[in-house]
PDB file of C-alpha atoms in Angstrom:
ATOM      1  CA  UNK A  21     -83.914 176.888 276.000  1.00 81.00           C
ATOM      2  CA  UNK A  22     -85.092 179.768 273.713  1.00 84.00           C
ATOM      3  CA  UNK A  23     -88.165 177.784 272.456  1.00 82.00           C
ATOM      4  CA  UNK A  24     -88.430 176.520 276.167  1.00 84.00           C
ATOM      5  CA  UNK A  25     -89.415 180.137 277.009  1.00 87.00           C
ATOM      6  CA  UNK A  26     -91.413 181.295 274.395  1.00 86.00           C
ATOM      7  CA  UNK A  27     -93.553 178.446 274.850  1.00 83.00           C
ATOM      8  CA  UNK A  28     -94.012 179.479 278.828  1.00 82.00           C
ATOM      9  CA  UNK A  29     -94.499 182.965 277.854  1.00 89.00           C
ATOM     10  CA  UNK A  30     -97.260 181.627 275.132  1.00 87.00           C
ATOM     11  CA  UNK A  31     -99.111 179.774 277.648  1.00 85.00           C
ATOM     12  CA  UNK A  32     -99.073 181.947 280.659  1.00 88.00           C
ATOM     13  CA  UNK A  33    -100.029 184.860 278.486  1.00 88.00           C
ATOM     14  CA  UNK A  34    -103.253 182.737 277.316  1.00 88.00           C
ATOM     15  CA  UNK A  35    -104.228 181.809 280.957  1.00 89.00           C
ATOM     16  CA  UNK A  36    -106.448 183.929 282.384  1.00 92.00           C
ATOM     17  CA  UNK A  37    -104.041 183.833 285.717  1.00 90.00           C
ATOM     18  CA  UNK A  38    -101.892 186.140 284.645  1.00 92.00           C
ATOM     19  CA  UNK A  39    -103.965 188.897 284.159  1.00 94.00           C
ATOM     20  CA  UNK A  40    -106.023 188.989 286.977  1.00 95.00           C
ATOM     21  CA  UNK A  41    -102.334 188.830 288.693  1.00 95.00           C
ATOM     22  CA  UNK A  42    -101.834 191.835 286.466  1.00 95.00           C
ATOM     23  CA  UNK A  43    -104.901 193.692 287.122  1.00 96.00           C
ATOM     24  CA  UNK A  44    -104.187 192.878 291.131  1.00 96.00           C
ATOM     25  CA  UNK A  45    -100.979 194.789 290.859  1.00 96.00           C
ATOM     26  CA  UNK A  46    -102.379 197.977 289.085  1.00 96.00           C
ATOM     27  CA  UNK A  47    -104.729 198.141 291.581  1.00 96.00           C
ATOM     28  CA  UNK A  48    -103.020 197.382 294.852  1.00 94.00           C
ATOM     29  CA  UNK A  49    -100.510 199.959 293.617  1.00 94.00           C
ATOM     30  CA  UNK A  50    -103.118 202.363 293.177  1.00 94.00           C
ATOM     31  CA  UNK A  51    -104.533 201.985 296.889  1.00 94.00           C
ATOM     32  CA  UNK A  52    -101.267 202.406 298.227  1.00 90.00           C
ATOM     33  CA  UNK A  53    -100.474 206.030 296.026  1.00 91.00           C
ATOM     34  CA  UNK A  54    -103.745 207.340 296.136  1.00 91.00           C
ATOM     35  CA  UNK A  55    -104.930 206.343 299.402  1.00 87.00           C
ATOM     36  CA  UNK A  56    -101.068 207.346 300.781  1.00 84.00           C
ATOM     37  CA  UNK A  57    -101.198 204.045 302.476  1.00 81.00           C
ATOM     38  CA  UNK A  58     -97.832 201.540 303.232  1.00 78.00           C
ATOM     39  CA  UNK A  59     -98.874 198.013 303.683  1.00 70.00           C
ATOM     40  CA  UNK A  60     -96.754 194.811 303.889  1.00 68.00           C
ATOM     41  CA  UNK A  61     -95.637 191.947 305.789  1.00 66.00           C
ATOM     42  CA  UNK A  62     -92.514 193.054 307.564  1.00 62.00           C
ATOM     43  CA  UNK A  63     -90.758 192.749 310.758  1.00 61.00           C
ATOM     44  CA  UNK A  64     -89.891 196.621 311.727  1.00 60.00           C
ATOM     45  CA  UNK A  65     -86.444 197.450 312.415  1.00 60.00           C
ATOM     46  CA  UNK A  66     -84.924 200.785 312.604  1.00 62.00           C
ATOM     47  CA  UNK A  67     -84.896 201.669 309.129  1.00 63.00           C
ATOM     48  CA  UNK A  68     -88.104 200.868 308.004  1.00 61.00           C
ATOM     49  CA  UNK A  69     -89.886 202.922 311.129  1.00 63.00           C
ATOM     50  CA  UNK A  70     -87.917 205.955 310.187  1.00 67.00           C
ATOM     51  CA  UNK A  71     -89.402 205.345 306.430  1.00 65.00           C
ATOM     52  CA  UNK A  72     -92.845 205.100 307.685  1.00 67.00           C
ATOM     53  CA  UNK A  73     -92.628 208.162 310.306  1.00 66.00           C
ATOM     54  CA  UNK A  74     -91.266 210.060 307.373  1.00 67.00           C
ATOM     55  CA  UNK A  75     -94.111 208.896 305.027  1.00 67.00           C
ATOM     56  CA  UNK A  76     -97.089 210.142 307.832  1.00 66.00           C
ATOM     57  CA  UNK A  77     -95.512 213.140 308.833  1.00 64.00           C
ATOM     58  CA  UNK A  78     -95.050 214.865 305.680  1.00 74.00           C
ATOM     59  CA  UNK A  79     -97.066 215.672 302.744  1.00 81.00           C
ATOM     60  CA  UNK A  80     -96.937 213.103 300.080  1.00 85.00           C
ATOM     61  CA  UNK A  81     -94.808 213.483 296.853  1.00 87.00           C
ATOM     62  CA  UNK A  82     -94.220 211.300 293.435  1.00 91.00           C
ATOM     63  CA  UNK A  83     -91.217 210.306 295.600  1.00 87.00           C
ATOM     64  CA  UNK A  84     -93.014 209.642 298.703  1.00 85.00           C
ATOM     65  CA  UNK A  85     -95.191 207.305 296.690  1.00 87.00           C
ATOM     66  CA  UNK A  86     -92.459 205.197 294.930  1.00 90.00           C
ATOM     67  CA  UNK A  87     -90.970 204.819 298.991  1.00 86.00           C
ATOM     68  CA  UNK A  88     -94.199 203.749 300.246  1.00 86.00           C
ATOM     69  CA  UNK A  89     -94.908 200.987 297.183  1.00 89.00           C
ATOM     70  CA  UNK A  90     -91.555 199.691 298.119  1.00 88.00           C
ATOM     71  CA  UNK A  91     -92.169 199.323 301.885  1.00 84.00           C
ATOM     72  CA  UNK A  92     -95.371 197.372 300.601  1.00 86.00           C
ATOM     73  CA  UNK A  93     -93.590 195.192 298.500  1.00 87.00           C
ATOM     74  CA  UNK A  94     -93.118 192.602 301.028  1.00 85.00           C
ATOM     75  CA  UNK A  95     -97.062 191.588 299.470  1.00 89.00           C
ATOM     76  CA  UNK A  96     -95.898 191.156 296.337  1.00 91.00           C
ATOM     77  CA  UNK A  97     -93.711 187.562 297.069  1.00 89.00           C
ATOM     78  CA  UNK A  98     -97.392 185.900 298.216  1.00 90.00           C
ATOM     79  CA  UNK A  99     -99.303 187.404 295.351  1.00 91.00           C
ATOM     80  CA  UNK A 100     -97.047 186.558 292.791  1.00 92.00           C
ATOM     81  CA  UNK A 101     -96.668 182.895 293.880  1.00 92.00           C
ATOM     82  CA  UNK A 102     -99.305 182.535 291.120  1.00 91.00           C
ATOM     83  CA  UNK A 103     -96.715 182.788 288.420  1.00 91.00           C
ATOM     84  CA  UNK A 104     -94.625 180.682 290.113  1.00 91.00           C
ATOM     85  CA  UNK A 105     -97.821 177.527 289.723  1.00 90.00           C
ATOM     86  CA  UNK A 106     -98.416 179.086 286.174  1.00 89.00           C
ATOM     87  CA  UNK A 107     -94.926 179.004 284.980  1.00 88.00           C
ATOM     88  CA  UNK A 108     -93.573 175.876 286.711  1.00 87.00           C
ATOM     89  CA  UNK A 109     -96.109 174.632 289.308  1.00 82.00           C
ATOM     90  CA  UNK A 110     -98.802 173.271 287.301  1.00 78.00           C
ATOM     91  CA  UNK A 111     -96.200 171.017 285.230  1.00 79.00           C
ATOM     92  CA  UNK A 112     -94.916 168.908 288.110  1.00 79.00           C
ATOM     93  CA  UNK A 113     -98.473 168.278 289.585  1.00 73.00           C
ATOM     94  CA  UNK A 114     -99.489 167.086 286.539  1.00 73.00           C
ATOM     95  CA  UNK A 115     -96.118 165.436 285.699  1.00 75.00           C
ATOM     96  CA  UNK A 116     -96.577 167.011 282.027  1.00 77.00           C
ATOM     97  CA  UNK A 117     -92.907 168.151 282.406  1.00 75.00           C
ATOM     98  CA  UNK A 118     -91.432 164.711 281.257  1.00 76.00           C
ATOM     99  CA  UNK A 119     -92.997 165.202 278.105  1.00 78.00           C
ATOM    100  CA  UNK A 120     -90.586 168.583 277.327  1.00 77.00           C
ATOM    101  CA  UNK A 121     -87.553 166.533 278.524  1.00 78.00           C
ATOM    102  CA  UNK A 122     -88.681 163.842 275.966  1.00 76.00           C
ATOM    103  CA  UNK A 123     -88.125 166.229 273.434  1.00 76.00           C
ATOM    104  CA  UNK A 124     -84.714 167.025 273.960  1.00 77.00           C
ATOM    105  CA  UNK A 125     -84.338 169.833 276.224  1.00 83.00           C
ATOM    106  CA  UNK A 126     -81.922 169.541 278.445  1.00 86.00           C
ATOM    107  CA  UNK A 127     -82.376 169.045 282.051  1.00 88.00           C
ATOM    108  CA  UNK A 128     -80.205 172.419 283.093  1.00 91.00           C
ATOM    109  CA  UNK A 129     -81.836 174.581 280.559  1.00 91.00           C
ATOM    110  CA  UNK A 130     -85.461 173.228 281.430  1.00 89.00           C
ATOM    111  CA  UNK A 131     -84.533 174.791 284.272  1.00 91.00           C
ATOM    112  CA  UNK A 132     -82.755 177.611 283.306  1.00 93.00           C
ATOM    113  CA  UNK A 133     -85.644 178.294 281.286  1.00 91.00           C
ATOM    114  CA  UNK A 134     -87.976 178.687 283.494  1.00 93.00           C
ATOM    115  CA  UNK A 135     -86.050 180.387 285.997  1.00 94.00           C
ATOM    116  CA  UNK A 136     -85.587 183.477 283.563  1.00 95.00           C
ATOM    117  CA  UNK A 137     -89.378 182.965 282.270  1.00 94.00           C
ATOM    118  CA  UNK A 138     -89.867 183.859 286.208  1.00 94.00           C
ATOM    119  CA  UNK A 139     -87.292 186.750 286.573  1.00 95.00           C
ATOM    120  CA  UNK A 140     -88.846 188.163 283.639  1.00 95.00           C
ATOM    121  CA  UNK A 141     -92.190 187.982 284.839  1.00 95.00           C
ATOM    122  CA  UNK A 142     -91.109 189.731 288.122  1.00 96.00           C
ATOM    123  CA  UNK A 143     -89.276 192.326 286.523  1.00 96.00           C
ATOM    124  CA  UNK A 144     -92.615 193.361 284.310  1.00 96.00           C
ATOM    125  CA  UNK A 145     -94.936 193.210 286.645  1.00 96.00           C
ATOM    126  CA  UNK A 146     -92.150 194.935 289.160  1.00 95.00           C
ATOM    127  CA  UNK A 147     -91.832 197.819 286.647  1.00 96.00           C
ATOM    128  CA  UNK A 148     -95.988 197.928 286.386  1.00 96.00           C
ATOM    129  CA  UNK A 149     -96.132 198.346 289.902  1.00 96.00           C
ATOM    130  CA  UNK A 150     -94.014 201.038 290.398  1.00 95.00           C
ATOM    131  CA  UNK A 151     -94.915 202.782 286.974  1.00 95.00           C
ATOM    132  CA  UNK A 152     -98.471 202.585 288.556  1.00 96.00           C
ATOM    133  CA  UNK A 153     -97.414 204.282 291.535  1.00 93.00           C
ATOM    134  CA  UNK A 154     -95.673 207.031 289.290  1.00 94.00           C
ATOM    135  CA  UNK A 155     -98.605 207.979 286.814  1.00 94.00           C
ATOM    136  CA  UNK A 156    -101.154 207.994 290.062  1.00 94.00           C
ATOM    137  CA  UNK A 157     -98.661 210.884 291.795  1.00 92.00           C
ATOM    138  CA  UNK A 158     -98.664 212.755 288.629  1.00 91.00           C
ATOM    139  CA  UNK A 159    -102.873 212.206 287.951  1.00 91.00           C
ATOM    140  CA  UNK A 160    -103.223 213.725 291.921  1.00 89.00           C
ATOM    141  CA  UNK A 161    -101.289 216.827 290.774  1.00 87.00           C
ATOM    142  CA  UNK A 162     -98.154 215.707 293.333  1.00 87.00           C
ATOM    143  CA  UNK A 163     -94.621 217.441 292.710  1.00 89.00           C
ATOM    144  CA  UNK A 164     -91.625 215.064 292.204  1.00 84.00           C
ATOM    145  CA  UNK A 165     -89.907 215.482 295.223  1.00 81.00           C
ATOM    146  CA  UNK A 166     -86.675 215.369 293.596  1.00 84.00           C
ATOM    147  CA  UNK A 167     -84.779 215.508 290.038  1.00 87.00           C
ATOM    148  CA  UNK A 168     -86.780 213.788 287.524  1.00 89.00           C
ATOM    149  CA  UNK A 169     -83.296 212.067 286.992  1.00 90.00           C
ATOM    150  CA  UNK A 170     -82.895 210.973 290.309  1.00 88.00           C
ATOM    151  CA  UNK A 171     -86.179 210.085 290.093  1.00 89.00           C
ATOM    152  CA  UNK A 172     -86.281 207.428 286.856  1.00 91.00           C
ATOM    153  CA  UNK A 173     -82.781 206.409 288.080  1.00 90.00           C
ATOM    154  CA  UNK A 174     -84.882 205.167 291.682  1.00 86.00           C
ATOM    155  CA  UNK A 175     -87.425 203.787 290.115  1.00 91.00           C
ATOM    156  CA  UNK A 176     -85.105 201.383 287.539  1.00 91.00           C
ATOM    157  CA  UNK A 177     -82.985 200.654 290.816  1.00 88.00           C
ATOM    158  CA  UNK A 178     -85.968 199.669 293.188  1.00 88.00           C
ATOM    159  CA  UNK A 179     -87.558 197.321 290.389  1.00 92.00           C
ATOM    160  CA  UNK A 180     -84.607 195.691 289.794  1.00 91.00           C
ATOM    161  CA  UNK A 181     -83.163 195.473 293.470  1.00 89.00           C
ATOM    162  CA  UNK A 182     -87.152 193.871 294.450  1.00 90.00           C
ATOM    163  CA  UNK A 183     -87.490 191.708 291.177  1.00 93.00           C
ATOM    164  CA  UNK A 184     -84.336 190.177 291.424  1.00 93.00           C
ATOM    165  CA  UNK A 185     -84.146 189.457 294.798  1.00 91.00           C
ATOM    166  CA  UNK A 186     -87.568 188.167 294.495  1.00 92.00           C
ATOM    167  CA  UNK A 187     -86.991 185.818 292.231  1.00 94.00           C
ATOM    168  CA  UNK A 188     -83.897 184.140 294.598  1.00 94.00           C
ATOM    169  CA  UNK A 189     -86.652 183.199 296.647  1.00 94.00           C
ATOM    170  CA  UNK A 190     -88.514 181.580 294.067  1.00 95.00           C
ATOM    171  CA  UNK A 191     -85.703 179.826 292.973  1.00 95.00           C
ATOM    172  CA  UNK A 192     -85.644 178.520 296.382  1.00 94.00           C
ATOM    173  CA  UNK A 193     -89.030 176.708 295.642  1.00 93.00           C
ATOM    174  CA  UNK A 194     -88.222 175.577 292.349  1.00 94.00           C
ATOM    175  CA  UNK A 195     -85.687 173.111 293.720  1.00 94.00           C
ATOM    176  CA  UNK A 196     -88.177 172.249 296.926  1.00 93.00           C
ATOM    177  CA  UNK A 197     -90.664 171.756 293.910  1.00 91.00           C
ATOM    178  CA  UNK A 198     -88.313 169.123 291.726  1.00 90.00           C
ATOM    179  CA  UNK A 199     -86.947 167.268 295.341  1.00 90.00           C
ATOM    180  CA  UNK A 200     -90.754 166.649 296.821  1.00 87.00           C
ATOM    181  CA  UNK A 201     -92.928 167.267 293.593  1.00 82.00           C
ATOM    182  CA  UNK A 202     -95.563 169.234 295.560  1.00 82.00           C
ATOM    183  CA  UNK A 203     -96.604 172.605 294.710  1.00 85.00           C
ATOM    184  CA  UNK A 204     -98.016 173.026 298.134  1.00 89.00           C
ATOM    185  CA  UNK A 205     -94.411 172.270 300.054  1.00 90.00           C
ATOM    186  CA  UNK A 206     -92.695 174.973 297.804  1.00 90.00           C
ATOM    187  CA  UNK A 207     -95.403 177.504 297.538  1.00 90.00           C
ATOM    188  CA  UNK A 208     -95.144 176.920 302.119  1.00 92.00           C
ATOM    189  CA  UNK A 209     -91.563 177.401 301.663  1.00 92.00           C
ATOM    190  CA  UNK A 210     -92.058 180.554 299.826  1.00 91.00           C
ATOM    191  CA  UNK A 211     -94.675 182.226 301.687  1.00 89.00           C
ATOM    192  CA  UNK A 212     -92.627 181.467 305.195  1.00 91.00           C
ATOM    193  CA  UNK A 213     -89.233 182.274 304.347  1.00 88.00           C
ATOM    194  CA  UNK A 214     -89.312 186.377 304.077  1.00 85.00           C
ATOM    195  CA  UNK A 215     -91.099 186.755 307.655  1.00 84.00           C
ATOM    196  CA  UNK A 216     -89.249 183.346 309.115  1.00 86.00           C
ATOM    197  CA  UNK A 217     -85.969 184.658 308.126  1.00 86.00           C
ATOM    198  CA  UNK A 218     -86.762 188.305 309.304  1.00 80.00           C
ATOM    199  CA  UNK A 219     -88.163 187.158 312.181  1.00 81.00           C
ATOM    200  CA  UNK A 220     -84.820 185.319 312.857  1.00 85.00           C
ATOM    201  CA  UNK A 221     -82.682 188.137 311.746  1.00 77.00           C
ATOM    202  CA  UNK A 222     -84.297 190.449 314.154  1.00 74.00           C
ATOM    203  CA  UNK A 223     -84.760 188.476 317.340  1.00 78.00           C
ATOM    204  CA  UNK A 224     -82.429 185.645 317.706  1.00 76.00           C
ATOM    205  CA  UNK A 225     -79.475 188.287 316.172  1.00 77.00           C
ATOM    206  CA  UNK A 226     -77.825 185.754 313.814  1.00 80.00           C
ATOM    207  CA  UNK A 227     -76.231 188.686 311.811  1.00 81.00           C
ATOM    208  CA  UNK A 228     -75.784 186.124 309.322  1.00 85.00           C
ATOM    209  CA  UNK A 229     -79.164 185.994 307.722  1.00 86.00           C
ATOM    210  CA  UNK A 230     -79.229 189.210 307.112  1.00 85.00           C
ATOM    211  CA  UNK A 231     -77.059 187.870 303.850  1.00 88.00           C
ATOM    212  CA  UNK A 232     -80.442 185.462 303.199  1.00 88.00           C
ATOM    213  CA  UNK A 233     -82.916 187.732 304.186  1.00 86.00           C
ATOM    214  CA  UNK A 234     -83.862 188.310 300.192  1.00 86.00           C
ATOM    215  CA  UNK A 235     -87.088 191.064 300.803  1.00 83.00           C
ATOM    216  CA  UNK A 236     -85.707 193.072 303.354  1.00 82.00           C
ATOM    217  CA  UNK A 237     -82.092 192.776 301.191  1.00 85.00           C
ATOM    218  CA  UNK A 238     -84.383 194.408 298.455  1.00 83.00           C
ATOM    219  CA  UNK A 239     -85.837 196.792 300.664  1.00 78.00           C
ATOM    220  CA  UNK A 240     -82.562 198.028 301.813  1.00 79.00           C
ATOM    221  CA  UNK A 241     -80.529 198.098 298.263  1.00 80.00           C
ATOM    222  CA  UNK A 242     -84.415 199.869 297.217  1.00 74.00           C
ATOM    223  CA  UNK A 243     -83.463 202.300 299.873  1.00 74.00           C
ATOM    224  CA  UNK A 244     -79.937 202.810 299.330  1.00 73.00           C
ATOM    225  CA  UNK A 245     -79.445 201.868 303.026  1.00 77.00           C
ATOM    226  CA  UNK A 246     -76.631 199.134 301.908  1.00 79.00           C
ATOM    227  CA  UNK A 247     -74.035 201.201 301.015  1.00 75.00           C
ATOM    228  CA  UNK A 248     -72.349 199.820 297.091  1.00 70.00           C
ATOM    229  CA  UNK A 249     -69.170 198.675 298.738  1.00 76.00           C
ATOM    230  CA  UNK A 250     -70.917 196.678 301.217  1.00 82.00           C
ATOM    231  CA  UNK A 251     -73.241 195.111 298.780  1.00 85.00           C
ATOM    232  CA  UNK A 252     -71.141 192.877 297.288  1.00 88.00           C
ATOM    233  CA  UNK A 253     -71.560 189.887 299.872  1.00 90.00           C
ATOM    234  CA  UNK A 254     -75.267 190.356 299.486  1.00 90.00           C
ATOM    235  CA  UNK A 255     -75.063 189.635 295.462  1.00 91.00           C
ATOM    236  CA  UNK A 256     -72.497 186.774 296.053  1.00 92.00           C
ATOM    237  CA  UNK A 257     -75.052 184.755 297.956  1.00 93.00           C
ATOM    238  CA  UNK A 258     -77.581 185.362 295.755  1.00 93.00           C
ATOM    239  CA  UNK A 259     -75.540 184.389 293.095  1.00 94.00           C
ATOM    240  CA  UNK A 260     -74.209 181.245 294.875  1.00 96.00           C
ATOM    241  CA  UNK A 261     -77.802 180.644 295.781  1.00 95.00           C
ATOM    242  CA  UNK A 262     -79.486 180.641 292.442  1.00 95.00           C
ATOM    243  CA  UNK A 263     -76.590 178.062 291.278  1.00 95.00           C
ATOM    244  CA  UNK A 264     -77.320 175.883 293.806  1.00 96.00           C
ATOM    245  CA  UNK A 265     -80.688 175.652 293.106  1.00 96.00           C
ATOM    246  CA  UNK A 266     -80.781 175.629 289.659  1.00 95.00           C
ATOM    247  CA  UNK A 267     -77.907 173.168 289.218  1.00 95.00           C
ATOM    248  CA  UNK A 268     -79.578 171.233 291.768  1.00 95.00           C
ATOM    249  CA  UNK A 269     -83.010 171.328 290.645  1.00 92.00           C
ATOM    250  CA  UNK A 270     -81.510 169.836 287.178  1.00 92.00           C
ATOM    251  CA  UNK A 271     -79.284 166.791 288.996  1.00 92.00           C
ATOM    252  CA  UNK A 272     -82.404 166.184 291.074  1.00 91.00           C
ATOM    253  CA  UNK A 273     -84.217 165.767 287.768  1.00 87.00           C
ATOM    254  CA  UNK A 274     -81.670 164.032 285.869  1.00 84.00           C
ATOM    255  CA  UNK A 275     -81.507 161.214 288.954  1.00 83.00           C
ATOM    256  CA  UNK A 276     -85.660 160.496 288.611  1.00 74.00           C
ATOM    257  CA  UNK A 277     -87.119 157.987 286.744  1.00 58.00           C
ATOM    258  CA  UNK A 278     -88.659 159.309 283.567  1.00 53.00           C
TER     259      UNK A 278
END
C-alpha cells in the first residue's frame, strides 16, 4: 500500500496537472484576500448571510480573510476534481489499473491507497490555500483580528474540517468510478452532490441531510457553528461513509473479471 502511494505521488507530481491545479489555488486565494471578495457555490442559509454581512460591513482583517476563503471553498470540490482523474481517474479509463492488481496489491489497499493519496492531496493544497490567504493579509499591512494563537489554531481547524470532508465526497466517486468505470458518471456525481444535497437540505427540510451535506458540514465545523458535542453524528457518517465506499469499491473490484 506504501509503494502503492509513492508511486501516485511520483506520477502526479510529474504531470503537469497538478501544478497548474496548484498555481490555480494560489491565485484564486489571492483574488479572494486581496480583492476582499467571497465567492462560491452555496445555497444561503442563515449562517452563511450573517458571515457575508459581517465580511462587507467591516473593514477587512487577517481573520476576515481566512472567513471569507472558507465561505469560497465550496469552488474548491469542482477544481480539485482534477486530482481526483490524476490520482485515480485516468487508471480506470484506460483500464491500466489491472496491471497494479497483477502485481500483488491487494484489492482493499489499492483502494485504500489511493484514497489517502487523495486526502493528502486535499489537505496540501487545503493548507496552500489558506496559508495564501494568510501571507496576502500580512503583505496588505492587515492586523490579525485576533490572538495569533487563536489564529494558527483556526487556520489548522478550517483546513482540516474542509479537506477532510472534502475528500468524503470524493470517496463517493471513487466507488461510482469502480461500479460504472466512467470518469464522467463520478466526476457528475461529484460536481452535483454539494449544491443537490444543499439544495435538498434547505428546501424540501429533510433535516437528515444535513448529516450528508459534506461542504456545508465543513463550512459549519470551519465556523465553529456545530458545537463539539453535537459533532459527533456528523464524523460517524463520515466515517461509516468512507467504509462503505472503500470496502465497496474493493468487493466491486474483486467481483470483475481481470
Amino acid at each position: 500500500m506504501i509503494n502503492q502511494m509513492r508511486a501516485d505521488l511520483y506520477r502526479q507530481f510529474h504531470t503537469v496537472g497538478f501544478y497548474i491545479l496548484l498555481v490555480f489555488t494560489i491565485a484564486f486565494s489571492l483574488f479572494l484576500t486581496l480583492t476582499q471578495q467571497v465567492g462560491g457555490i452555496m445555497v444561503t442559509d442563515d449562517n452563511k448571510a450573517k458571515q457575508l454581512d459581517t465580511l462587507s460591513h467591516s473593514p477587512w482583517s487577517v481573520l476576515s480573510g481566512l472567513k471569507a476563503v472558507t465561505m469560497s471553498t465550496s469552488i474548491l470540490p469542482y477544481a480539485f476534481i482534477a486530482l481526483f482523474i490524476i490520482v485515480i481517474g485516468y487508471e480506470f479509463s484506460q483500464q491500466t489499473y489491472k496491471n497494479t492488481l497483477l502485481s500483488g496489491i491487494s484489492r482493499l489497499q489499492f483502494i485504500g491507497a489511493k484514497y489517502c493519496v487523495l486526502l493528502i492531496d486535499l489537505l496540501a493544497l487545503t493548507l496552500v490555500y489558506y496559508a495564501t490567504s494568510l501571507l496576502s493579509s500580512l503583505s496588505a499591512g492587515r492586523e490579525a483580528g485576533e490572538s495569533w494563537d487563536n489564529l494558527i489554531a483556526d487556520t489548522i481547524i478550517m483546513t482540516l474540517a474542509i479537506a477532510f470532508f472534502m475528500s468524503v465526497i470524493f470517496s463517493i466517486g471513487i466507488i461510482m468510478l469502480v461500479s460504472t468505470g466512467s470518469s464522467i458518471v463520478s466526476v457528475v456525481l461529484i460536481v452535483i452532490w454539494p449544491v443537490a444535497i444543499s439544495m435538498l437540505t434547505v428546501y424540501a427540510h429533510w433535516s437528515w441531510l444535513k448529516y450528508i451535506d459534506f461542504v456545508t458540514v465543513g463550512l459549519n465545523v470551519a465556523f465553529s457553528i456545530i458545537p463539539i458535542k453535537q459533532l459527533w453524528p456528523y464524523i460517524g457518517v463520515s466515517a461509516l461513509t468512507l467504509a462503505v465506499t472503500i470496502i465497496g469499491s474493493s468487493i466491486i473490484i474483486q467481483r470483475k473479471e481481470l
